[in-house]
Structures are given as structure tokens and as C-alpha cells.
PDB file of C-alpha atoms in Angstrom:
ATOM      1  CA  UNK A   2      14.927 -25.148 235.186  1.00  0.00           C
ATOM      2  CA  UNK A   3      15.666 -22.927 238.180  1.00  0.00           C
ATOM      3  CA  UNK A   4      19.116 -24.543 238.587  1.00  0.00           C
ATOM      4  CA  UNK A   5      19.861 -24.011 234.898  1.00  0.00           C
ATOM      5  CA  UNK A   6      18.870 -20.341 235.153  1.00  0.00           C
ATOM      6  CA  UNK A   7      21.026 -19.814 238.278  1.00  0.00           C
ATOM      7  CA  UNK A   8      23.995 -21.504 236.608  1.00  0.00           C
ATOM      8  CA  UNK A   9      23.611 -19.237 233.589  1.00  0.00           C
ATOM      9  CA  UNK A  10      23.296 -16.160 235.823  1.00  0.00           C
ATOM     10  CA  UNK A  11      26.465 -16.997 237.813  1.00  0.00           C
ATOM     11  CA  UNK A  12      28.403 -17.750 234.618  1.00  0.00           C
ATOM     12  CA  UNK A  13      27.355 -14.403 233.134  1.00  0.00           C
ATOM     13  CA  UNK A  14      28.322 -12.519 236.300  1.00  0.00           C
ATOM     14  CA  UNK A  15      31.695 -14.299 236.332  1.00  0.00           C
ATOM     15  CA  UNK A  16      32.381 -13.432 232.706  1.00  0.00           C
ATOM     16  CA  UNK A  17      31.395  -9.799 233.216  1.00  0.00           C
ATOM     17  CA  UNK A  18      33.482  -9.593 236.383  1.00  0.00           C
ATOM     18  CA  UNK A  19      36.584 -10.810 234.563  1.00  0.00           C
ATOM     19  CA  UNK A  20      36.080  -9.176 231.181  1.00  0.00           C
ATOM     20  CA  UNK A  21      39.309  -7.959 229.668  1.00  0.00           C
ATOM     21  CA  UNK A  22      40.075  -4.646 228.057  1.00  0.00           C
ATOM     22  CA  UNK A  23      42.935  -4.588 225.574  1.00  0.00           C
ATOM     23  CA  UNK A  24      44.789  -1.412 224.679  1.00  0.00           C
ATOM     24  CA  UNK A  25      47.134  -1.531 221.648  1.00  0.00           C
ATOM     25  CA  UNK A  26      50.165   0.694 221.123  1.00  0.00           C
ATOM     26  CA  UNK A  27      49.476   3.620 218.820  1.00  0.00           C
ATOM     27  CA  UNK A  28      52.749   3.774 216.836  1.00  0.00           C
ATOM     28  CA  UNK A  29      52.029   7.303 215.567  1.00  0.00           C
ATOM     29  CA  UNK A  30      52.135   8.624 219.135  1.00  0.00           C
ATOM     30  CA  UNK A  31      54.735   6.340 220.732  1.00  0.00           C
ATOM     31  CA  UNK A  32      58.510   5.968 220.674  1.00  0.00           C
ATOM     32  CA  UNK A  33      61.241   3.626 221.936  1.00  0.00           C
ATOM     33  CA  UNK A  34      64.480   5.603 222.342  1.00  0.00           C
ATOM     34  CA  UNK A  35      67.996   5.086 223.680  1.00  0.00           C
ATOM     35  CA  UNK A  36      71.031   7.155 224.584  1.00  0.00           C
ATOM     36  CA  UNK A  37      74.561   5.795 225.029  1.00  0.00           C
ATOM     37  CA  UNK A  38      77.869   7.474 225.838  1.00  0.00           C
ATOM     38  CA  UNK A  39      80.498   7.396 223.081  1.00  0.00           C
ATOM     39  CA  UNK A  40      84.233   7.527 223.865  1.00  0.00           C
ATOM     40  CA  UNK A  41      83.413   8.939 227.296  1.00  0.00           C
ATOM     41  CA  UNK A  42      82.889  12.420 225.855  1.00  0.00           C
ATOM     42  CA  UNK A  43      79.615  12.538 223.945  1.00  0.00           C
ATOM     43  CA  UNK A  44      76.359  10.679 223.423  1.00  0.00           C
ATOM     44  CA  UNK A  45      74.703   8.833 220.570  1.00  0.00           C
ATOM     45  CA  UNK A  46      70.938   8.878 220.492  1.00  0.00           C
ATOM     46  CA  UNK A  47      68.740   6.491 218.607  1.00  0.00           C
ATOM     47  CA  UNK A  48      65.359   4.884 218.396  1.00  0.00           C
ATOM     48  CA  UNK A  49      63.558   1.851 217.060  1.00  0.00           C
ATOM     49  CA  UNK A  50      61.078   2.625 214.307  1.00  0.00           C
ATOM     50  CA  UNK A  51      59.078  -0.630 214.394  1.00  0.00           C
ATOM     51  CA  UNK A  52      57.415  -1.957 217.528  1.00  0.00           C
ATOM     52  CA  UNK A  53      54.120  -3.229 218.832  1.00  0.00           C
ATOM     53  CA  UNK A  54      52.613  -3.816 222.202  1.00  0.00           C
ATOM     54  CA  UNK A  55      49.544  -3.931 224.328  1.00  0.00           C
ATOM     55  CA  UNK A  56      48.277  -3.650 227.857  1.00  0.00           C
ATOM     56  CA  UNK A  57      45.436  -5.874 229.071  1.00  0.00           C
ATOM     57  CA  UNK A  58      43.356  -4.928 232.093  1.00  0.00           C
ATOM     58  CA  UNK A  59      40.514  -6.677 233.896  1.00  0.00           C
ATOM     59  CA  UNK A  60      39.790  -3.851 236.339  1.00  0.00           C
ATOM     60  CA  UNK A  61      38.880  -0.179 236.044  1.00  0.00           C
ATOM     61  CA  UNK A  62      42.254   0.790 237.465  1.00  0.00           C
ATOM     62  CA  UNK A  63      45.677  -0.518 236.466  1.00  0.00           C
ATOM     63  CA  UNK A  64      46.165  -2.749 239.524  1.00  0.00           C
ATOM     64  CA  UNK A  65      46.277  -5.928 237.445  1.00  0.00           C
ATOM     65  CA  UNK A  66      47.461  -4.602 234.080  1.00  0.00           C
ATOM     66  CA  UNK A  67      49.658  -6.856 231.924  1.00  0.00           C
ATOM     67  CA  UNK A  68      52.087  -5.148 229.531  1.00  0.00           C
ATOM     68  CA  UNK A  69      53.659  -6.815 226.504  1.00  0.00           C
ATOM     69  CA  UNK A  70      56.030  -5.105 224.045  1.00  0.00           C
ATOM     70  CA  UNK A  71      58.011  -6.335 221.051  1.00  0.00           C
ATOM     71  CA  UNK A  72      60.621  -4.186 219.303  1.00  0.00           C
ATOM     72  CA  UNK A  73      62.048  -4.975 215.860  1.00  0.00           C
ATOM     73  CA  UNK A  74      65.842  -4.839 216.261  1.00  0.00           C
ATOM     74  CA  UNK A  75      66.448  -4.251 212.530  1.00  0.00           C
ATOM     75  CA  UNK A  76      64.496  -0.989 212.837  1.00  0.00           C
ATOM     76  CA  UNK A  77      67.279   0.645 214.898  1.00  0.00           C
ATOM     77  CA  UNK A  78      67.793   4.202 213.706  1.00  0.00           C
ATOM     78  CA  UNK A  79      70.555   6.582 214.824  1.00  0.00           C
ATOM     79  CA  UNK A  80      70.430   8.709 211.688  1.00  0.00           C
ATOM     80  CA  UNK A  81      73.718   7.270 210.369  1.00  0.00           C
ATOM     81  CA  UNK A  82      73.289   4.311 208.003  1.00  0.00           C
ATOM     82  CA  UNK A  83      76.790   2.867 208.531  1.00  0.00           C
ATOM     83  CA  UNK A  84      76.345   2.916 212.327  1.00  0.00           C
ATOM     84  CA  UNK A  85      72.820   1.457 212.056  1.00  0.00           C
ATOM     85  CA  UNK A  86      74.162  -1.423 209.940  1.00  0.00           C
ATOM     86  CA  UNK A  87      76.851  -2.071 212.553  1.00  0.00           C
ATOM     87  CA  UNK A  88      74.199  -2.087 215.319  1.00  0.00           C
ATOM     88  CA  UNK A  89      72.209  -4.679 213.337  1.00  0.00           C
ATOM     89  CA  UNK A  90      75.309  -6.924 213.040  1.00  0.00           C
ATOM     90  CA  UNK A  91      76.424  -9.718 215.384  1.00  0.00           C
ATOM     91  CA  UNK A  92      78.587  -7.155 217.258  1.00  0.00           C
ATOM     92  CA  UNK A  93      75.414  -5.666 218.720  1.00  0.00           C
ATOM     93  CA  UNK A  94      71.787  -6.803 218.168  1.00  0.00           C
ATOM     94  CA  UNK A  95      72.459  -9.568 215.604  1.00  0.00           C
ATOM     95  CA  UNK A  96      69.110  -8.628 214.060  1.00  0.00           C
ATOM     96  CA  UNK A  97      69.091 -11.459 211.544  1.00  0.00           C
ATOM     97  CA  UNK A  98      69.376 -14.093 214.273  1.00  0.00           C
ATOM     98  CA  UNK A  99      67.428 -12.184 216.967  1.00  0.00           C
ATOM     99  CA  UNK A 100      64.841 -10.061 215.141  1.00  0.00           C
ATOM    100  CA  UNK A 101      63.026  -8.868 218.268  1.00  0.00           C
ATOM    101  CA  UNK A 102      63.527  -7.624 221.807  1.00  0.00           C
ATOM    102  CA  UNK A 103      60.672  -8.301 224.219  1.00  0.00           C
ATOM    103  CA  UNK A 104      59.290  -7.073 227.502  1.00  0.00           C
ATOM    104  CA  UNK A 105      56.582  -8.967 229.394  1.00  0.00           C
ATOM    105  CA  UNK A 106      55.275  -7.633 232.683  1.00  0.00           C
ATOM    106  CA  UNK A 107      54.909  -9.811 235.752  1.00  0.00           C
ATOM    107  CA  UNK A 108      53.347  -7.313 238.147  1.00  0.00           C
ATOM    108  CA  UNK A 109      52.382  -3.688 238.556  1.00  0.00           C
ATOM    109  CA  UNK A 110      52.153  -1.773 241.799  1.00  0.00           C
ATOM    110  CA  UNK A 111      50.855   1.745 242.373  1.00  0.00           C
ATOM    111  CA  UNK A 112      53.419   3.857 244.197  1.00  0.00           C
ATOM    112  CA  UNK A 113      52.352   7.468 244.651  1.00  0.00           C
ATOM    113  CA  UNK A 114      50.104   9.684 242.549  1.00  0.00           C
ATOM    114  CA  UNK A 115      50.348   8.572 238.933  1.00  0.00           C
ATOM    115  CA  UNK A 116      53.585   6.579 239.408  1.00  0.00           C
ATOM    116  CA  UNK A 117      53.728   2.781 239.179  1.00  0.00           C
ATOM    117  CA  UNK A 118      56.390   0.142 239.693  1.00  0.00           C
ATOM    118  CA  UNK A 119      56.399  -2.300 236.801  1.00  0.00           C
ATOM    119  CA  UNK A 120      58.242  -5.627 237.142  1.00  0.00           C
ATOM    120  CA  UNK A 121      58.829  -7.876 234.193  1.00  0.00           C
ATOM    121  CA  UNK A 122      61.181  -9.838 231.979  1.00  0.00           C
ATOM    122  CA  UNK A 123      63.334  -8.145 229.350  1.00  0.00           C
ATOM    123  CA  UNK A 124      64.693 -10.318 226.533  1.00  0.00           C
ATOM    124  CA  UNK A 125      67.485  -9.072 224.287  1.00  0.00           C
ATOM    125  CA  UNK A 126      69.251 -11.509 221.981  1.00  0.00           C
ATOM    126  CA  UNK A 127      69.300 -14.860 223.815  1.00  0.00           C
ATOM    127  CA  UNK A 128      69.154 -13.452 227.358  1.00  0.00           C
ATOM    128  CA  UNK A 129      66.065 -12.903 229.526  1.00  0.00           C
ATOM    129  CA  UNK A 130      66.503 -11.013 232.798  1.00  0.00           C
ATOM    130  CA  UNK A 131      64.146  -9.584 235.407  1.00  0.00           C
ATOM    131  CA  UNK A 132      63.768  -5.817 235.333  1.00  0.00           C
ATOM    132  CA  UNK A 133      61.944  -3.285 237.494  1.00  0.00           C
ATOM    133  CA  UNK A 134      61.046   0.129 236.107  1.00  0.00           C
ATOM    134  CA  UNK A 135      59.114   3.116 237.343  1.00  0.00           C
ATOM    135  CA  UNK A 136      56.370   4.150 234.938  1.00  0.00           C
ATOM    136  CA  UNK A 137      54.378   7.362 234.936  1.00  0.00           C
ATOM    137  CA  UNK A 138      50.734   7.020 233.959  1.00  0.00           C
ATOM    138  CA  UNK A 139      49.633   9.972 231.838  1.00  0.00           C
ATOM    139  CA  UNK A 140      45.913   9.296 232.179  1.00  0.00           C
ATOM    140  CA  UNK A 141      43.009   8.540 229.835  1.00  0.00           C
ATOM    141  CA  UNK A 142      41.467  10.678 227.136  1.00  0.00           C
ATOM    142  CA  UNK A 143      39.487  10.486 223.901  1.00  0.00           C
ATOM    143  CA  UNK A 144      40.809  11.616 220.548  1.00  0.00           C
ATOM    144  CA  UNK A 145      38.850  13.584 217.925  1.00  0.00           C
ATOM    145  CA  UNK A 146      37.353  10.366 216.549  1.00  0.00           C
ATOM    146  CA  UNK A 147      36.148   9.271 220.002  1.00  0.00           C
ATOM    147  CA  UNK A 148      38.800   6.568 220.475  1.00  0.00           C
ATOM    148  CA  UNK A 149      39.749   6.001 224.113  1.00  0.00           C
ATOM    149  CA  UNK A 150      43.478   6.376 224.776  1.00  0.00           C
ATOM    150  CA  UNK A 151      45.846   6.144 227.703  1.00  0.00           C
ATOM    151  CA  UNK A 152      49.485   7.056 228.066  1.00  0.00           C
ATOM    152  CA  UNK A 153      52.592   5.846 229.885  1.00  0.00           C
ATOM    153  CA  UNK A 154      56.228   6.778 229.956  1.00  0.00           C
ATOM    154  CA  UNK A 155      59.289   5.262 231.573  1.00  0.00           C
ATOM    155  CA  UNK A 156      63.032   5.726 231.621  1.00  0.00           C
ATOM    156  CA  UNK A 157      65.498   3.114 232.803  1.00  0.00           C
ATOM    157  CA  UNK A 158      69.068   1.931 232.363  1.00  0.00           C
ATOM    158  CA  UNK A 159      70.383  -1.447 231.214  1.00  0.00           C
ATOM    159  CA  UNK A 160      73.906  -2.801 231.044  1.00  0.00           C
ATOM    160  CA  UNK A 161      74.253  -4.047 227.456  1.00  0.00           C
ATOM    161  CA  UNK A 162      76.888  -6.610 228.495  1.00  0.00           C
ATOM    162  CA  UNK A 163      74.214  -8.392 230.573  1.00  0.00           C
ATOM    163  CA  UNK A 164      72.431  -9.165 227.282  1.00  0.00           C
ATOM    164  CA  UNK A 165      75.418 -10.451 225.286  1.00  0.00           C
ATOM    165  CA  UNK A 166      75.938  -7.168 223.467  1.00  0.00           C
ATOM    166  CA  UNK A 167      79.647  -7.431 224.116  1.00  0.00           C
ATOM    167  CA  UNK A 168      81.262  -5.247 221.458  1.00  0.00           C
ATOM    168  CA  UNK A 169      83.962  -3.169 223.223  1.00  0.00           C
ATOM    169  CA  UNK A 170      83.552  -4.923 226.601  1.00  0.00           C
ATOM    170  CA  UNK A 171      85.772  -2.332 228.317  1.00  0.00           C
ATOM    171  CA  UNK A 172      83.195   0.377 227.634  1.00  0.00           C
ATOM    172  CA  UNK A 173      85.960   2.782 226.573  1.00  0.00           C
ATOM    173  CA  UNK A 174      84.508   3.483 223.122  1.00  0.00           C
ATOM    174  CA  UNK A 175      80.889   2.423 223.622  1.00  0.00           C
ATOM    175  CA  UNK A 176      79.588   2.683 227.182  1.00  0.00           C
ATOM    176  CA  UNK A 177      78.265  -0.386 228.986  1.00  0.00           C
ATOM    177  CA  UNK A 178      75.130   1.359 230.259  1.00  0.00           C
ATOM    178  CA  UNK A 179      72.334   2.352 227.911  1.00  0.00           C
ATOM    179  CA  UNK A 180      69.637   4.809 228.945  1.00  0.00           C
ATOM    180  CA  UNK A 181      66.240   3.873 227.556  1.00  0.00           C
ATOM    181  CA  UNK A 182      63.206   6.168 227.290  1.00  0.00           C
ATOM    182  CA  UNK A 183      59.814   4.785 226.292  1.00  0.00           C
ATOM    183  CA  UNK A 184      56.799   6.980 225.575  1.00  0.00           C
ATOM    184  CA  UNK A 185      53.676   4.994 224.793  1.00  0.00           C
ATOM    185  CA  UNK A 186      50.131   5.933 223.886  1.00  0.00           C
ATOM    186  CA  UNK A 187      47.621   3.092 223.806  1.00  0.00           C
ATOM    187  CA  UNK A 188      44.300   2.994 222.004  1.00  0.00           C
ATOM    188  CA  UNK A 189      41.429   0.867 223.317  1.00  0.00           C
ATOM    189  CA  UNK A 190      40.700  -2.097 221.069  1.00  0.00           C
ATOM    190  CA  UNK A 191      37.113  -2.062 219.807  1.00  0.00           C
TER     191      UNK A 191
END
């Protein structure tokens, strides 16, 4: 009986020690945005209106956090319907064939203050590449309903040609580099 009790006690301690906390993206307080140079003289800004994601932690800090985001490519929105339809076509995102873009983290490392280095895999169309971004942790808070929330933001640059988005490969009309800005608020899953 004593052995059974000790086994149960160690199993409980192990489970409690590795319990996971999941934080889901709050779409009302988050955005996935991009900015790209047009004809070398101006910029086109846009966003994706449909996305989901989460961060899973097993520690009080973010030292072992795992991030996972999925963005619906057909939700691209630049405010111009004709341009949005072109971006959804095979020239760009090919949204019918590749309905999502994905990011999965591999590791997170605290740098200085509230800044972290996040390494992961970014998948656009049929290409998955490693990516490293610097993320700023905004902290934790509770909303008016008592829900726990935390915030992150990051900006980074990707070369669209690396992901088979090869319309205008010279970059003369549509630049090769795309600046991405992600602002995310997570809510703790109950």
C-alpha cells in the first residue's frame, strides 16, 4: 500500500510540475500586417483578417513557450478588391491551393529586458524555411471580465521569392522584401 501511495504521489507531482498553460490569440486585439514597396516609389500596406494561434507554456516565465500561428491567405486585405483578388491568385498566395501560412516556434530565448529571440519555421505556399525574429513581450494583465491576457509584438522582413511568390521576380514593380508586423494579444484558456 505504501508503494502504491508513493507512486501516486510522484505521478501527481510530475503532472503538476509539467502542467501546461495555453493562451489563445484574441482576434479582436491582434493583427497580422504587411508593407511592401511598389514601383520603388511608394508602399502598399495590408493585413490578414482571419488568423488563429496559441502559445503553450509549462513554466511561469516564457523560457519554454511554444508559439503556433495559422493565417488564412484568402483573408488578405489591402483595401482594394482588385488587388486583393490578384494577391489571392497563383501569382502570389495561390489561396485556393495553399489556404494557410503557418509559423511554428522551435525555441525562445530571453535577450534583454522584455525582448526575446524566437526561432521557428515559416511556411508560405509549399516552402518551409527557418526564421529568427525578435519579439517584445508586453506583459500580463487582466481584462474587465477577469480574463488573464498577455501581449507580444514583432516586426521582421521576408523575401517573398524565397517562398515561391515569384510574380515580378525583378522586384521593379513589386519589391522582393516584405516587412511584416505582428501584434498579438493572448487570452488564457480556461
